DNA sequence: ACCATACATGCAGAACCGTGCAAGAACAGG
DNA sequence: CCTGTTCTTGCACGGTTCTGCATGTATGGT
């Protein structure tokens, strides 16, 4: 039995049963309890489970499935998310896009921050369950599988009924000419609808997206307040955007 | 049974019932009252419950922890969920309630089932992401933290625009006189709105809920098609319901 | 005031944990 | 192909934590 295989088995078991008992799974797989404990310790270190006396429990039952498949957010995204989280004012209202970067923003928010979060992502909504002071409003609609967010006419319509101080948007491309782009027209429309409902809109773009473009335009640069990125300090694309009046927030 | 799991169970019980009686829960879980008392003392030390003579009470009436609820009675719920999943027809439309039992239904659905699922639970929506053939429609609204579902006026309104063949509802109490009940009035209204949009409504009730009642009525028995439960074969409550024309689907 | 029940405490046995260690597998370099 | 290195795995050991029981005390009802 491969180590990675064992890890997968543990995560699957955790998702299915809601718990892991070290002794039982060791017997089941025919390996020592020590190995199970070591694996559980590692998984807990990555935030994929919660170690308890005798075994392990899901870290947060609702999102464990998602986490198991979604590797931990890479460093760049975490840094971008931390800067973005700093823009959120206590008591304010935040429109939060879907995607892994947005999920990282949730994790970067103080646990007890009191604010209103409006989102079209069930994943984000589920992740916010352990922020007891956060008021969450979910925009419903047809769920687009590939991005795991609500889109379409119903979702855009639902967005018309909200407003916020700040909107944090993820995109897949940031290109001097193409502007801010994403890969799906429905998603692009939804992002536009979200941005239109906030006083300020900041775009989250980890470095690998700078200079690339996808097929569908979300917004021109003129319509956003700023860009949050971990790109190199003197990236030519970034400097060009700064010259065009886009506020640039760099991670350090 | 893991110690941490036991603690979760206590918190869940506290959230659901509003109180804990040390003697009862000790008997139920097959552990000594001393362990229960020790757990309650610890929980009280962390401010998660209020210790009283004979058991414990919520520290404040509103304290309900969704996460704690995940650990309750996974076995009975899985069986109930399996039966419920069997009612879902390929190509059909299903309205699925929130809650752990409903989550278990998702896990019990064939991975490649093609159907439409309408839900007001972001957790359910997120869980359905790995059913590639399932079309998911999410009903938006204000997220109620304690049950992790969208409720309130917006959610009820959104429900008016859908319809389905089958609705699977969870409840917290099934009582001959009180009917089908739950602990929150908004949730009760939402469940009613969901049931009204489906041709058939089946209620999922694992055995520990039979014979109990919560404060808010969801529906009278006359308005549901059937009840799915893992209660004992000749449970008096169940037999009474059957006599009143409620279709009873038992797990085996 | 009395009694039944619930409680805290101490204790012993059991279960669980981390660490160190050695045997073996995987692997890179010669 | 051999050898040294690194990583993994299982085992042994000592320490920690948990659990149920016994004891004596406190509490609430009658």
Coordinates of C-alpha atoms (C1' of nucleotides) in Angstrom, one line a residue:
Chain A
X1 CA 0.0 0.0 0.0
X2 CA 1.4 3.3 -1.1
X3 CA 1.6 6.2 1.4
X4 CA -0.3 8.5 -0.9
X5 CA -2.9 5.8 -1.4
X6 CA -3.2 5.5 2.4
X7 CA -3.7 9.2 2.8
X8 CA -6.4 9.2 0.2
X9 CA -8.1 6.4 1.9
X10 CA -8.0 8.3 5.2
X11 CA -9.5 11.4 3.6
X12 CA -12.2 9.4 1.9
X13 CA -13.0 7.6 5.1
X14 CA -13.2 10.9 6.9
X15 CA -15.6 12.3 4.3
X16 CA -17.7 9.2 4.3
X17 CA -17.9 8.3 8.0
X18 CA -17.3 11.7 9.5
X19 CA -14.5 10.3 11.8
X20 CA -11.5 8.2 11.8
X21 CA -10.5 5.8 14.6
X22 CA -6.8 5.1 14.4
X23 CA -7.1 1.6 15.8
X24 CA -9.8 0.5 13.4
X25 CA -8.3 1.8 10.2
X26 CA -5.0 0.4 11.1
X27 CA -6.6 -3.0 11.5
X28 CA -8.6 -2.6 8.3
X29 CA -5.6 -1.7 6.2
X30 CA -3.2 -4.1 7.9
X31 CA -0.7 -1.4 8.9
X32 CA 0.5 -0.2 12.3
X33 CA -1.4 2.4 14.3
X34 CA 1.8 4.4 14.2
X35 CA 1.6 4.9 10.5
X36 CA -2.0 6.0 10.8
X37 CA -1.1 8.4 13.5
X38 CA 1.7 9.8 11.5
X39 CA -0.5 10.2 8.5
X40 CA -3.2 11.9 10.6
X41 CA -0.6 14.2 12.1
X42 CA 0.5 15.2 8.6
X43 CA -3.0 15.7 7.3
X44 CA -3.8 17.8 10.3
X45 CA -0.7 19.8 9.6
X46 CA -2.1 20.6 6.2
X47 CA -5.4 21.5 7.7
X48 CA -7.2 18.6 6.1
X49 CA -8.4 17.0 9.3
X50 CA -8.5 17.7 13.0
X51 CA -6.5 15.4 15.2
X52 CA -8.3 14.2 18.3
X53 CA -7.5 11.6 20.9
X54 CA -8.1 8.2 19.4
X55 CA -8.3 9.3 15.8
X56 CA -9.4 12.3 13.8
X57 CA -12.4 14.4 12.8
X58 CA -13.2 16.6 9.8
X59 CA -11.7 20.1 10.3
X60 CA -15.0 21.6 9.2
X61 CA -17.4 18.9 8.0
X62 CA -19.0 21.0 5.2
X63 CA -15.8 21.8 3.4
X64 CA -13.8 18.7 3.9
X65 CA -14.7 17.3 0.5
X66 CA -13.7 20.4 -1.2
X67 CA -10.4 20.6 0.6
X68 CA -9.5 17.1 0.0
X69 CA -9.4 17.7 -3.7
X70 CA -8.3 21.2 -3.7
X71 CA -4.7 21.4 -2.7
X72 CA -3.8 24.0 -0.1
X73 CA -3.8 27.5 -1.7
X74 CA -0.4 28.3 -3.1
X75 CA 1.7 30.9 -1.5
X76 CA 1.0 33.7 -3.9
X77 CA -2.8 33.3 -3.5
X78 CA -2.5 33.3 0.3
X79 CA -0.5 36.5 0.2
X80 CA -2.9 38.2 -2.2
X81 CA -5.7 37.0 0.0
X82 CA -4.1 38.5 3.1
X83 CA -3.9 41.9 1.5
X84 CA -7.5 41.7 0.3
X85 CA -8.7 40.7 3.8
X86 CA -7.0 43.8 5.1
X87 CA -9.4 45.9 3.0
X88 CA -12.5 44.5 4.7
X89 CA -13.8 47.0 7.4
X90 CA -15.5 45.7 10.5
X91 CA -19.2 46.3 10.1
X92 CA -18.9 46.8 6.4
X93 CA -20.5 44.8 3.6
X94 CA -18.4 42.8 1.2
X95 CA -19.2 41.2 -2.1
X96 CA -17.0 38.2 -2.5
X97 CA -16.5 36.3 -5.8
X98 CA -16.0 32.5 -5.9
X99 CA -12.8 30.7 -6.6
X100 CA -9.8 29.5 -4.7
X101 CA -8.4 33.0 -4.2
X102 CA -11.7 34.2 -2.7
X103 CA -11.7 31.1 -0.5
X104 CA -8.2 32.1 0.7
X105 CA -9.6 35.5 1.6
X106 CA -12.2 33.9 3.8
X107 CA -9.4 32.0 5.6
X108 CA -7.5 35.2 6.0
X109 CA -10.4 37.1 7.6
X110 CA -10.3 37.4 11.4
X111 CA -12.4 34.6 12.8
X112 CA -14.6 37.0 14.8
X113 CA -14.9 39.8 12.2
X114 CA -18.4 41.2 12.2
X115 CA -19.4 42.1 8.6
X116 CA -21.8 41.2 5.9
X117 CA -20.6 39.0 3.1
X118 CA -22.6 38.6 -0.1
X119 CA -21.5 35.8 -2.4
X120 CA -22.7 33.6 -5.2
X121 CA -20.4 30.7 -4.2
X122 CA -21.8 28.0 -2.0
X123 CA -18.3 27.0 -1.1
X124 CA -17.5 30.5 0.2
X125 CA -20.8 30.5 2.1
X126 CA -20.0 27.1 3.7
X127 CA -16.5 28.3 4.6
X128 CA -17.9 31.3 6.3
X129 CA -19.9 29.1 8.7
X130 CA -17.1 29.3 11.2
X131 CA -17.1 33.0 11.2
X132 CA -19.9 33.4 13.8
X133 CA -20.0 37.2 13.5
X134 CA -20.3 37.3 9.7
X135 CA -23.7 37.8 8.2
X136 CA -23.8 35.8 4.9
X137 CA -26.1 36.4 2.1
X138 CA -26.1 33.9 -0.7
X139 CA -27.1 34.8 -4.3
X140 CA -28.9 31.8 -5.7
X141 CA -29.0 30.5 -9.3
X142 CA -27.9 27.7 -11.5
X143 CA -24.6 26.3 -10.2
X144 CA -21.9 26.2 -12.8
X145 CA -19.9 23.0 -12.1
X146 CA -16.5 24.1 -13.4
X147 CA -16.3 27.1 -11.2
X148 CA -18.8 26.1 -8.4
X149 CA -20.7 29.3 -8.3
X150 CA -24.2 30.4 -9.1
X151 CA -24.5 32.1 -12.4
X152 CA -27.1 32.8 -15.0
X153 CA -30.1 35.1 -15.2
X154 CA -31.5 34.2 -11.7
X155 CA -28.1 34.9 -10.0
X156 CA -27.6 38.2 -11.9
X157 CA -31.1 39.2 -10.9
X158 CA -30.6 38.3 -7.3
X159 CA -27.5 40.5 -7.3
X160 CA -29.5 43.6 -8.3
X161 CA -31.1 43.5 -4.8
X162 CA -27.9 44.0 -2.8
X163 CA -25.2 46.6 -2.4
X164 CA -21.9 46.7 -0.6
X165 CA -18.9 48.9 0.2
X166 CA -16.3 46.6 -1.4
X167 CA -16.3 43.9 -4.0
X168 CA -13.4 41.4 -4.3
X169 CA -13.2 39.8 -7.7
X170 CA -11.1 37.0 -9.0
X171 CA -10.3 36.8 -12.7
X172 CA -8.3 34.4 -14.9
X173 CA -6.5 37.0 -17.0
X174 CA -5.1 40.5 -16.5
X175 CA -3.9 41.9 -19.9
X176 CA -3.0 45.5 -20.8
X177 CA -5.2 45.4 -23.9
X178 CA -7.8 42.7 -23.2
X179 CA -8.5 44.0 -19.7
X180 CA -9.8 41.7 -17.0
X181 CA -11.0 38.4 -18.5
X182 CA -12.4 35.1 -17.6
X183 CA -13.2 31.9 -19.4
X184 CA -16.9 31.8 -19.3
X185 CA -19.4 34.4 -20.5
X186 CA -21.9 33.7 -17.8
X187 CA -19.2 34.1 -15.2
X188 CA -18.1 37.3 -16.8
X189 CA -21.6 38.6 -16.7
X190 CA -22.0 37.6 -13.0
X191 CA -18.7 39.3 -12.1
X192 CA -19.9 42.5 -13.8
X193 CA -23.2 42.4 -11.9
X194 CA -21.3 42.0 -8.7
X195 CA -18.9 44.8 -9.3
X196 CA -21.7 47.1 -10.2
X197 CA -23.2 46.7 -6.8
X198 CA -20.2 47.8 -4.8
X199 CA -18.7 51.2 -4.1
X200 CA -15.2 49.9 -4.7
X201 CA -14.1 46.9 -6.7
X202 CA -10.6 45.3 -6.2
X203 CA -9.4 42.5 -8.4
X204 CA -7.4 39.7 -7.0
X205 CA -4.7 38.4 -9.4
X206 CA -1.9 36.2 -8.4
X207 CA 1.3 36.6 -10.5
X208 CA 0.7 33.8 -12.9
X209 CA -2.4 35.7 -14.3
X210 CA -0.6 38.9 -15.1
X211 CA -0.1 39.4 -18.8
X212 CA -2.5 36.7 -19.8
X213 CA -6.0 37.0 -21.3
X214 CA -9.0 34.7 -21.5
X215 CA -11.8 34.8 -24.0
X216 CA -14.4 36.9 -22.2
X217 CA -14.0 40.4 -20.8
X218 CA -15.2 41.1 -17.3
X219 CA -14.4 44.8 -17.0
X220 CA -12.1 47.4 -18.4
X221 CA -9.5 48.7 -16.0
X222 CA -11.2 52.0 -15.7
X223 CA -14.1 50.4 -13.8
X224 CA -12.1 48.9 -11.0
X225 CA -10.6 50.7 -8.0
X226 CA -7.5 48.6 -7.8
X227 CA -5.6 45.4 -8.3
X228 CA -4.1 43.2 -5.7
X229 CA -1.2 41.1 -6.8
X230 CA 2.0 39.4 -5.8
X231 CA 3.7 40.1 -9.1
X232 CA 7.3 41.3 -9.3
X233 CA 7.8 44.9 -8.1
X234 CA 8.6 46.2 -11.6
X235 CA 6.5 44.0 -13.7
X236 CA 6.0 45.9 -17.0
X237 CA 2.3 45.0 -17.2
X238 CA 1.7 46.3 -13.6
X239 CA 3.6 49.5 -14.2
X240 CA 1.5 50.1 -17.3
X241 CA -1.7 49.7 -15.4
X242 CA -0.4 51.9 -12.6
X243 CA 0.3 54.6 -15.2
X244 CA -3.3 54.3 -16.4
X245 CA -4.6 55.1 -12.9
X246 CA -5.2 51.6 -11.5
X247 CA -4.3 51.5 -7.8
X248 CA -1.9 48.6 -7.3
X249 CA -1.7 46.8 -4.0
X250 CA 1.4 44.6 -3.8
X251 CA 2.1 41.8 -1.3
X252 CA 5.4 42.1 0.4
Chain B
X1 CA -16.7 6.4 20.2
X2 CA -14.1 9.1 20.3
X3 CA -14.0 11.5 23.2
X4 CA -14.1 14.5 20.8
X5 CA -17.0 12.9 19.1
X6 CA -18.8 12.5 22.4
X7 CA -18.3 16.2 23.1
X8 CA -19.7 17.0 19.7
X9 CA -22.6 14.8 20.4
X10 CA -23.3 16.6 23.6
X11 CA -23.2 20.0 21.9
X12 CA -25.4 18.8 19.2
X13 CA -27.9 17.4 21.7
X14 CA -27.8 20.6 23.6
X15 CA -28.5 22.6 20.4
X16 CA -31.3 20.3 19.4
X17 CA -33.0 19.6 22.7
X18 CA -32.1 22.7 24.6
X19 CA -30.9 20.7 27.5
X20 CA -28.8 17.7 28.5
X21 CA -29.7 15.2 31.2
X22 CA -26.5 13.5 32.2
X23 CA -28.1 10.2 33.1
X24 CA -30.1 9.9 29.9
X25 CA -27.2 10.6 27.6
X26 CA -24.9 8.3 29.5
X27 CA -27.4 5.5 28.9
X28 CA -27.9 6.5 25.3
X29 CA -24.2 6.4 24.5
X30 CA -23.4 3.5 26.7
X31 CA -20.9 5.3 28.8
X32 CA -20.7 6.2 32.5
X33 CA -22.3 9.2 33.9
X34 CA -18.9 10.3 35.2
X35 CA -17.6 10.7 31.7
X36 CA -20.6 12.8 30.8
X37 CA -20.1 14.9 33.8
X38 CA -16.5 15.4 33.0
X39 CA -17.3 16.4 29.5
X40 CA -19.9 18.8 30.6
X41 CA -17.5 20.3 33.1
X42 CA -15.0 20.8 30.3
X43 CA -17.5 22.3 27.9
X44 CA -18.7 24.6 30.6
X45 CA -15.1 25.6 31.2
X46 CA -14.9 26.6 27.6
X47 CA -18.1 28.5 27.8
X48 CA -19.9 26.2 25.5
X49 CA -22.6 25.2 27.9
X50 CA -23.9 26.0 31.3
X51 CA -23.6 23.4 33.9
X52 CA -26.6 22.8 36.1
X53 CA -27.6 20.1 38.6
X54 CA -28.5 17.0 36.7
X55 CA -27.1 18.0 33.3
X56 CA -26.4 21.2 31.3
X57 CA -28.2 24.0 29.5
X58 CA -27.1 26.2 26.6
X59 CA -25.0 29.1 27.7
X60 CA -27.4 31.4 25.8
X61 CA -30.7 30.3 24.1
X62 CA -29.3 31.1 20.7
X63 CA -26.2 29.0 20.9
X64 CA -26.4 26.3 18.3
X65 CA -23.4 24.9 16.7
X66 CA -23.9 23.5 13.2
X67 CA -20.6 21.8 13.2
X68 CA -21.4 19.8 16.3
X69 CA -24.5 18.4 14.6
X70 CA -22.4 16.7 11.9
X71 CA -21.3 13.9 14.2
X72 CA -24.7 12.7 15.4
X73 CA -26.0 9.2 14.6
X74 CA -24.2 8.8 11.3
X75 CA -25.3 5.2 11.0
X76 CA -29.0 5.6 11.1
X77 CA -28.8 8.6 8.9
X78 CA -26.8 6.8 6.3
X79 CA -29.5 4.1 6.1
X80 CA -32.3 6.6 5.9
X81 CA -30.3 8.5 3.2
X82 CA -29.8 5.3 1.2
X83 CA -33.6 4.6 1.1
X84 CA -34.2 8.3 0.2
X85 CA -31.7 8.2 -2.6
X86 CA -33.5 5.2 -4.0
X87 CA -36.6 7.5 -4.6
X88 CA -34.7 9.8 -6.9
X89 CA -35.4 9.0 -10.5
X90 CA -32.8 9.6 -13.3
X91 CA -33.8 12.7 -15.2
X92 CA -36.1 13.9 -12.5
X93 CA -36.0 17.0 -10.4
X94 CA -35.4 16.8 -6.7
X95 CA -35.8 19.5 -4.0
X96 CA -33.3 18.7 -1.3
X97 CA -33.4 20.2 2.2
X98 CA -30.3 21.1 4.2
X99 CA -28.9 19.3 7.2
X100 CA -26.7 16.3 7.8
X101 CA -29.3 13.7 6.7
X102 CA -29.7 15.5 3.4
X103 CA -26.0 15.6 3.0
X104 CA -26.0 11.9 3.5
X105 CA -28.5 11.6 0.7
X106 CA -26.1 13.4 -1.6
X107 CA -23.4 10.9 -0.7
X108 CA -25.8 8.1 -1.3
X109 CA -26.7 9.2 -4.8
X110 CA -25.0 7.4 -7.6
X111 CA -22.0 9.5 -8.7
X112 CA -23.2 9.8 -12.3
X113 CA -26.9 10.2 -11.7
X114 CA -28.4 12.8 -14.2
X115 CA -31.0 14.8 -12.4
X116 CA -31.8 18.3 -11.3
X117 CA -31.3 19.2 -7.6
X118 CA -32.8 22.3 -6.1
X119 CA -31.5 23.2 -2.7
X120 CA -31.2 26.1 -0.3
X121 CA -28.1 24.7 1.4
X122 CA -24.7 25.8 0.2
X123 CA -23.3 22.7 1.8
X124 CA -25.5 20.5 -0.3
X125 CA -24.7 22.5 -3.4
X126 CA -20.9 22.1 -2.7
X127 CA -21.3 18.4 -2.0
X128 CA -23.0 18.0 -5.4
X129 CA -20.0 19.4 -7.2
X130 CA -18.7 15.9 -7.7
X131 CA -21.8 14.6 -9.3
X132 CA -21.0 15.8 -12.8
X133 CA -24.4 14.9 -14.3
X134 CA -26.4 16.7 -11.6
X135 CA -27.8 20.1 -12.5
X136 CA -27.8 22.1 -9.3
X137 CA -30.0 25.1 -8.7
X138 CA -29.3 27.0 -5.5
X139 CA -31.9 29.1 -3.8
X140 CA -30.3 32.2 -2.3
X141 CA -31.0 34.2 0.7
X142 CA -29.7 35.0 4.1
X143 CA -27.7 32.2 5.5
X144 CA -28.8 31.0 8.9
X145 CA -25.7 30.0 10.7
X146 CA -27.1 27.4 13.0
X147 CA -28.4 25.3 10.2
X148 CA -26.3 26.5 7.4
X149 CA -29.1 27.1 4.9
X150 CA -30.6 30.0 3.2
X151 CA -33.9 31.2 4.8
X152 CA -36.0 34.2 5.1
X153 CA -38.1 36.1 2.6
X154 CA -35.7 36.1 -0.3
X155 CA -35.2 32.4 -0.1
X156 CA -38.9 31.6 0.2
X157 CA -39.5 33.9 -2.8
X158 CA -36.8 32.2 -4.8
X159 CA -38.5 28.9 -4.1
X160 CA -41.7 30.0 -5.8
X161 CA -39.9 29.9 -9.1
X162 CA -39.1 26.2 -9.1
X163 CA -40.9 22.9 -9.1
X164 CA -39.9 19.3 -8.8
X165 CA -41.1 15.8 -8.7
X166 CA -39.8 15.0 -5.3
X167 CA -38.9 16.9 -2.2
X168 CA -36.8 15.3 0.6
X169 CA -37.2 17.2 3.9
X170 CA -35.4 16.8 7.2
X171 CA -37.1 17.6 10.4
X172 CA -36.0 17.5 14.0
X173 CA -39.2 16.1 15.5
X174 CA -41.9 13.6 14.4
X175 CA -44.6 13.5 17.0
X176 CA -48.2 12.1 16.6
X177 CA -49.8 15.3 17.8
X178 CA -47.3 18.0 17.1
X179 CA -46.7 16.7 13.6
X180 CA -43.4 17.4 11.8
X181 CA -41.5 20.1 13.7
X182 CA -38.2 22.0 13.7
X183 CA -36.5 24.4 16.0
X184 CA -36.6 27.6 14.0
X185 CA -39.7 29.4 12.5
X186 CA -37.8 30.6 9.5
X187 CA -36.6 27.2 8.7
X188 CA -40.1 25.8 9.2
X189 CA -41.4 28.3 6.7
X190 CA -38.7 27.5 4.2
X191 CA -39.4 23.8 4.5
X192 CA -43.1 24.5 3.8
X193 CA -42.2 26.5 0.8
X194 CA -40.0 23.7 -0.5
X195 CA -42.6 21.0 0.1
X196 CA -45.2 23.1 -1.7
X197 CA -43.2 23.1 -4.9
X198 CA -42.9 19.3 -5.3
X199 CA -45.4 16.7 -6.4
X200 CA -44.3 14.3 -3.6
X201 CA -42.7 15.1 -0.3
X202 CA -40.9 12.6 1.8
X203 CA -39.6 13.3 5.3
X204 CA -36.3 11.9 6.5
X205 CA -36.3 11.1 10.2
X206 CA -33.7 8.9 11.8
X207 CA -35.0 7.0 14.8
X208 CA -33.9 9.4 17.5
X209 CA -36.4 12.0 16.2
X210 CA -39.4 9.8 16.3
X211 CA -41.7 10.7 19.1
X212 CA -40.0 14.0 19.8
X213 CA -41.3 17.5 19.0
X214 CA -39.6 20.9 18.5
X215 CA -41.3 24.2 18.8
X216 CA -42.3 25.0 15.3
X217 CA -44.5 23.0 13.1
X218 CA -43.4 22.4 9.5
X219 CA -46.4 20.4 8.1
X220 CA -49.1 18.1 9.3
X221 CA -48.8 14.5 8.3
X222 CA -51.6 14.9 5.9
X223 CA -49.5 17.0 3.6
X224 CA -46.6 14.7 3.1
X225 CA -46.4 11.6 0.9
X226 CA -44.4 9.5 3.3
X227 CA -41.8 9.1 6.0
X228 CA -38.4 7.5 5.7
X229 CA -37.0 6.2 9.0
X230 CA -34.9 3.6 10.7
X231 CA -37.1 3.3 13.7
X232 CA -37.9 -0.1 15.2
X233 CA -40.3 -2.2 13.1
X234 CA -43.2 -1.8 15.5
X235 CA -42.6 1.6 17.0
X236 CA -46.0 2.7 18.3
X237 CA -45.5 6.2 16.9
X238 CA -44.8 4.8 13.5
X239 CA -47.7 2.4 13.6
X240 CA -50.0 5.3 14.5
X241 CA -48.8 7.3 11.5
X242 CA -49.2 4.4 9.2
X243 CA -52.8 4.0 10.4
X244 CA -53.3 7.7 9.5
X245 CA -52.3 7.0 5.9
X246 CA -48.7 8.1 6.0
X247 CA -46.6 5.9 3.8
X248 CA -43.8 4.5 5.8
X249 CA -40.5 3.5 4.2
X250 CA -38.3 1.6 6.7
X251 CA -34.6 0.8 6.4
X252 CA -33.7 -2.8 6.7
Chain C
dA1 C1' -34.9 17.1 58.8
dC2 C1' -34.5 13.1 55.8
dC3 C1' -33.6 10.7 51.7
dA4 C1' -32.5 9.9 47.0
dT5 C1' -29.9 11.6 43.6
dA6 C1' -26.1 14.1 41.7
dC7 C1' -21.5 15.5 42.5
dA8 C1' -16.1 15.8 43.1
dT9 C1' -12.2 13.4 44.1
dG10 C1' -8.9 9.8 44.2
dC11 C1' -7.4 5.7 42.1
dA12 C1' -6.2 1.8 39.1
dG13 C1' -6.3 -0.2 34.8
dA14 C1' -6.5 0.6 30.0
dA15 C1' -5.9 3.1 25.9
dC16 C1' -3.3 6.3 23.5
dC17 C1' 0.6 9.2 22.4
dG18 C1' 5.4 10.7 21.0
dT19 C1' 10.1 9.5 20.6
dG20 C1' 14.0 6.9 19.6
dC21 C1' 15.7 3.1 17.1
dA22 C1' 16.5 -0.4 13.8
dA23 C1' 15.3 -3.0 9.6
dG24 C1' 14.0 -2.5 5.0
dA25 C1' 12.8 0.0 0.6
dA26 C1' 13.8 3.5 -2.8
dC27 C1' 17.0 6.0 -5.0
dA28 C1' 21.1 8.5 -6.7
dG29 C1' 25.8 8.4 -7.9
dG30 C1' 29.9 6.1 -8.8
Chain D
dC1 C1' 26.3 -3.6 -10.1
dC2 C1' 27.5 -1.8 -5.8
dT3 C1' 27.3 1.5 -2.1
dG4 C1' 25.9 5.2 0.7
dT5 C1' 22.0 8.1 1.7
dT6 C1' 17.4 9.1 2.6
dC7 C1' 12.9 7.9 3.6
dT8 C1' 9.5 4.9 5.4
dT9 C1' 7.7 1.6 8.5
dG10 C1' 7.0 -1.1 12.6
dC11 C1' 8.4 -1.9 17.3
dA12 C1' 9.6 -0.8 22.1
dC13 C1' 9.5 2.2 25.8
dG14 C1' 8.1 5.7 29.0
dG15 C1' 4.8 9.2 29.7
dT16 C1' 0.2 11.1 29.3
dT17 C1' -4.7 10.9 29.1
dC18 C1' -8.9 8.7 29.5
dT19 C1' -12.5 6.0 31.9
dG20 C1' -15.1 3.6 35.2
dC21 C1' -15.5 2.5 40.0
dA22 C1' -15.5 3.6 44.9
dT23 C1' -15.8 6.8 48.4
dG24 C1' -17.4 10.6 50.8
dT25 C1' -19.8 15.2 50.2
dA26 C1' -23.2 18.4 48.4
dT27 C1' -27.8 19.4 46.6
dG28 C1' -32.7 19.5 46.0
dG29 C1' -37.1 17.6 46.9
dT30 C1' -40.4 16.1 50.3

